[in-house]
Every structure is written in structure tokens, then in C-alpha cells.
Short mmCIF file of C-alpha atoms in Angstrom, two decimals:
data_model
loop_
_atom_site.label_atom_id
_atom_site.label_comp_id
_atom_site.label_asym_id
_atom_site.label_seq_id
_atom_site.Cartn_x
_atom_site.Cartn_y
_atom_site.Cartn_z
CA MET A 718 86.26 25.87 17.26
CA ASP A 719 86.47 23.27 19.98
CA ASN A 720 82.76 22.47 20.17
CA PRO A 721 80.93 22.20 16.83
CA ASN A 722 77.63 22.72 18.66
CA ASP A 723 78.69 26.22 19.80
CA VAL A 724 76.41 28.46 17.71
CA THR A 725 78.62 31.55 17.77
CA GLY A 726 78.80 32.97 14.27
CA VAL A 727 76.78 34.12 11.29
CA TRP A 728 73.89 31.92 10.15
CA TYR A 729 71.84 32.21 6.95
CA GLY A 730 68.34 30.84 7.19
CA ARG A 731 64.76 30.58 6.00
CA TYR A 732 61.51 30.05 7.81
CA PHE A 733 58.34 28.51 6.42
CA ALA A 734 54.76 28.49 7.72
CA THR A 735 52.65 25.38 8.06
CA GLY A 736 49.04 25.78 6.93
CA TRP A 737 48.89 29.57 7.36
CA ASP A 738 49.08 32.56 5.13
CA VAL A 739 52.51 33.53 6.45
CA PRO A 740 55.01 34.00 3.61
CA GLU A 741 58.36 32.23 3.86
CA ASN A 742 61.25 34.58 4.47
CA SER A 743 65.03 34.56 4.69
CA PHE A 744 67.12 35.89 7.57
CA ILE A 745 70.65 36.42 8.79
CA ALA A 746 71.34 35.58 12.44
CA HIS A 747 74.42 36.90 14.25
CA LEU A 748 74.67 34.72 17.35
CA GLU A 749 77.05 34.56 20.29
CA GLU A 750 77.16 31.76 22.81
CA PHE A 751 78.47 32.11 26.35
CA GLY A 752 78.48 28.80 28.21
CA GLY A 753 75.18 27.67 26.72
CA ALA A 754 73.48 31.10 26.85
CA ILE A 755 72.65 32.55 23.43
CA GLU A 756 72.37 36.22 22.47
CA GLY A 757 72.20 37.87 19.10
CA VAL A 758 70.40 39.78 16.40
CA ILE A 759 68.36 38.59 13.43
CA THR A 760 67.89 40.74 10.34
CA GLU A 761 65.35 39.84 7.67
CA PRO A 762 63.58 41.46 4.73
CA ASP A 763 60.35 43.19 5.76
CA ASP A 764 57.53 41.56 3.82
CA THR A 765 54.96 43.96 5.30
CA GLY A 766 56.08 46.97 3.28
CA LEU A 767 56.59 49.10 6.41
CA SER A 768 60.37 49.19 5.93
CA ASP A 769 63.13 47.43 4.01
CA ILE A 770 64.35 45.25 6.87
CA ARG A 771 63.23 44.06 10.28
CA ARG A 772 65.51 43.48 13.23
CA ALA A 773 64.90 41.25 16.20
CA PHE A 774 66.85 40.43 19.33
CA VAL A 775 67.62 36.82 20.16
CA SER A 776 68.01 35.21 23.58
CA GLY A 777 68.05 31.53 24.41
CA THR A 778 70.00 28.45 25.37
CA ARG A 779 71.92 25.56 23.86
CA ALA A 780 72.35 22.20 25.57
CA SER A 781 74.27 19.59 23.59
CA ASP A 782 72.68 19.67 20.10
CA ALA A 783 69.40 21.29 21.24
CA LEU A 784 68.96 25.00 20.50
CA ASP A 785 66.05 27.02 21.90
CA PHE A 786 65.68 30.77 21.48
CA VAL A 787 63.16 33.57 21.34
CA LYS A 788 63.26 36.14 18.53
CA GLN A 789 61.83 39.43 19.88
CA TYR A 790 60.96 42.02 17.26
CA ASP A 791 61.45 45.65 18.28
CA PRO A 792 58.93 46.10 21.11
CA SER A 793 58.36 49.74 20.13
CA GLY A 794 57.71 48.90 16.47
CA PRO A 795 54.41 48.25 14.70
CA LEU A 796 55.06 44.49 14.48
CA ALA A 797 56.18 43.93 18.06
CA HIS A 798 55.89 40.23 18.92
CA SER A 799 58.13 37.32 19.83
CA VAL A 800 58.63 33.98 18.13
CA ALA A 801 59.88 30.83 19.89
CA TYR A 802 62.34 28.65 17.95
CA SER A 803 63.41 25.11 18.86
CA GLY A 804 65.86 23.11 16.79
CA ARG A 805 68.66 20.58 16.55
CA ILE A 806 72.24 21.22 15.47
CA ASN A 807 73.75 18.72 13.04
CA GLU A 808 76.89 16.75 13.92
CA ASP A 809 79.41 19.12 12.32
CA GLY A 810 77.69 22.29 13.59
CA THR A 811 76.85 23.69 10.17
CA GLU A 812 73.04 23.37 10.14
CA VAL A 813 70.13 23.82 12.54
CA THR A 814 66.65 22.57 11.66
CA GLY A 815 63.54 22.90 13.75
CA GLU A 816 60.22 24.59 14.36
CA TRP A 817 58.98 28.05 15.31
CA ARG A 818 55.75 29.10 17.07
CA PHE A 819 53.90 32.25 17.99
CA SER A 820 50.26 33.02 18.78
CA GLY A 821 48.82 29.92 17.09
CA TYR A 822 51.10 30.18 14.05
CA HIS A 823 53.86 27.66 13.50
CA GLY A 824 56.22 26.33 10.91
CA SER A 825 59.73 25.12 10.26
CA PHE A 826 63.10 26.78 9.85
CA VAL A 827 66.58 25.93 8.68
CA MET A 828 69.79 27.89 9.10
CA ASN A 829 73.31 27.19 7.87
CA ARG A 830 76.81 28.51 8.41
CA GLU A 831 80.25 27.84 7.07
CA ILE A 832 82.98 26.94 9.53
CA PHE A 833 86.57 27.59 8.59
CA SER A 834 89.48 25.90 10.35
CA ALA A 835 92.41 27.96 11.58
CA GLU A 836 94.54 26.34 8.87
CA GLU A 837 92.09 27.39 6.14
CA LEU A 838 92.06 30.97 7.42
CA ASP A 839 95.88 31.05 7.60
CA GLU A 840 96.12 29.70 4.04
CA ALA A 841 93.66 32.32 2.77
CA ALA A 842 95.62 35.08 4.54
CA ALA A 843 98.89 33.84 2.99
CA VAL A 844 97.33 33.87 -0.49
CA ASP A 845 96.03 37.41 0.11
CA GLU A 846 99.46 38.55 1.28
CA GLU A 847 101.18 37.00 -1.77
CA LEU A 848 98.67 38.68 -4.07
CA LEU A 849 99.34 42.08 -2.48
CA ILE A 850 103.09 41.63 -2.96
CA GLU A 851 102.56 40.61 -6.61
CA LEU A 852 100.45 43.72 -7.12
CA GLY A 853 103.29 45.90 -5.83
CA ASP A 854 102.15 46.48 -2.25
CA PRO A 855 104.97 45.03 -0.11
CA ALA A 856 103.39 46.15 3.17
CA PRO A 857 101.45 43.44 4.98
CA PRO A 858 97.77 44.15 5.52
CA ALA A 859 97.01 45.99 8.78
CA TRP A 860 95.05 43.04 10.11
CA ARG A 861 98.24 40.89 9.92
CA LEU A 862 100.33 43.29 12.04
#
């Protein structure tokens, strides 16, 4: 990745409320960045008991290390609302911390991701290929063809 601030990837996070009876919750964000424009999907456990998980669409922007996005829960669902997030990306692009707000509620959030270099991915693929050969499967994995 050329720019560590590019937020494309999978992020694991938590959000916390400040002074309200809003339970903290975890989430997984799948984000894609296109020239500073952010799109994606967030999936999180549903703490309301209406379903097992909630999904929300993400749209926003990134400028330098500043990330701003809106998480819009399914507008046709029973919990339809949007939440504004604003945060900062750390120097190596592995963590975002910031605040969220909606309808008088607010709190903090943190999300993290692992970034693998091309060399690390090539090394892992080579180890996988060697293991397959040792196990008696001389054909390379389809993803290496």
C-alpha cells in the first residue's frame, strides 16, 4: 500500500457511549477508498434483540489523516438512523480513533486493521505451497495460477 492513510480494507472496532445508556458494541467495517471518497459496509451484533446482526452502509471522505463518514442503518428497518463518525488515522495506518454522534447521543470509537506487505504475503503463500507439496498435493493452489 503506497499511502498508509488509505482506509481500504477490513477494520475491527468498538464504539462506546459517553454519559448515555447506549451499550458499547463491536463492529467489522469493510471500507474502500477511491481518491479520498469512502464507501463500505459495517456489520455489528444487534443488541436490540430484533435480529442477530445489523448492517449499515458507509459513505464519507478522507483527507490526509482525517476520516469522516456516516453510518446509515437500513432505512427500511426498525432502527433506521444514521451516525456521524469523525476520527484520525495513526501514522502507520493501522488504527483510527475518534468520536461518533447522532440525535444528541455521542461517544468514542476505535478501529484497527492489520496491514501485510507484499513480501509477507508472498512468504505466506510460499509456506502454504510447500506445505501442500509435503502433504502430497503437488498441484499449486488455484489462486497461484
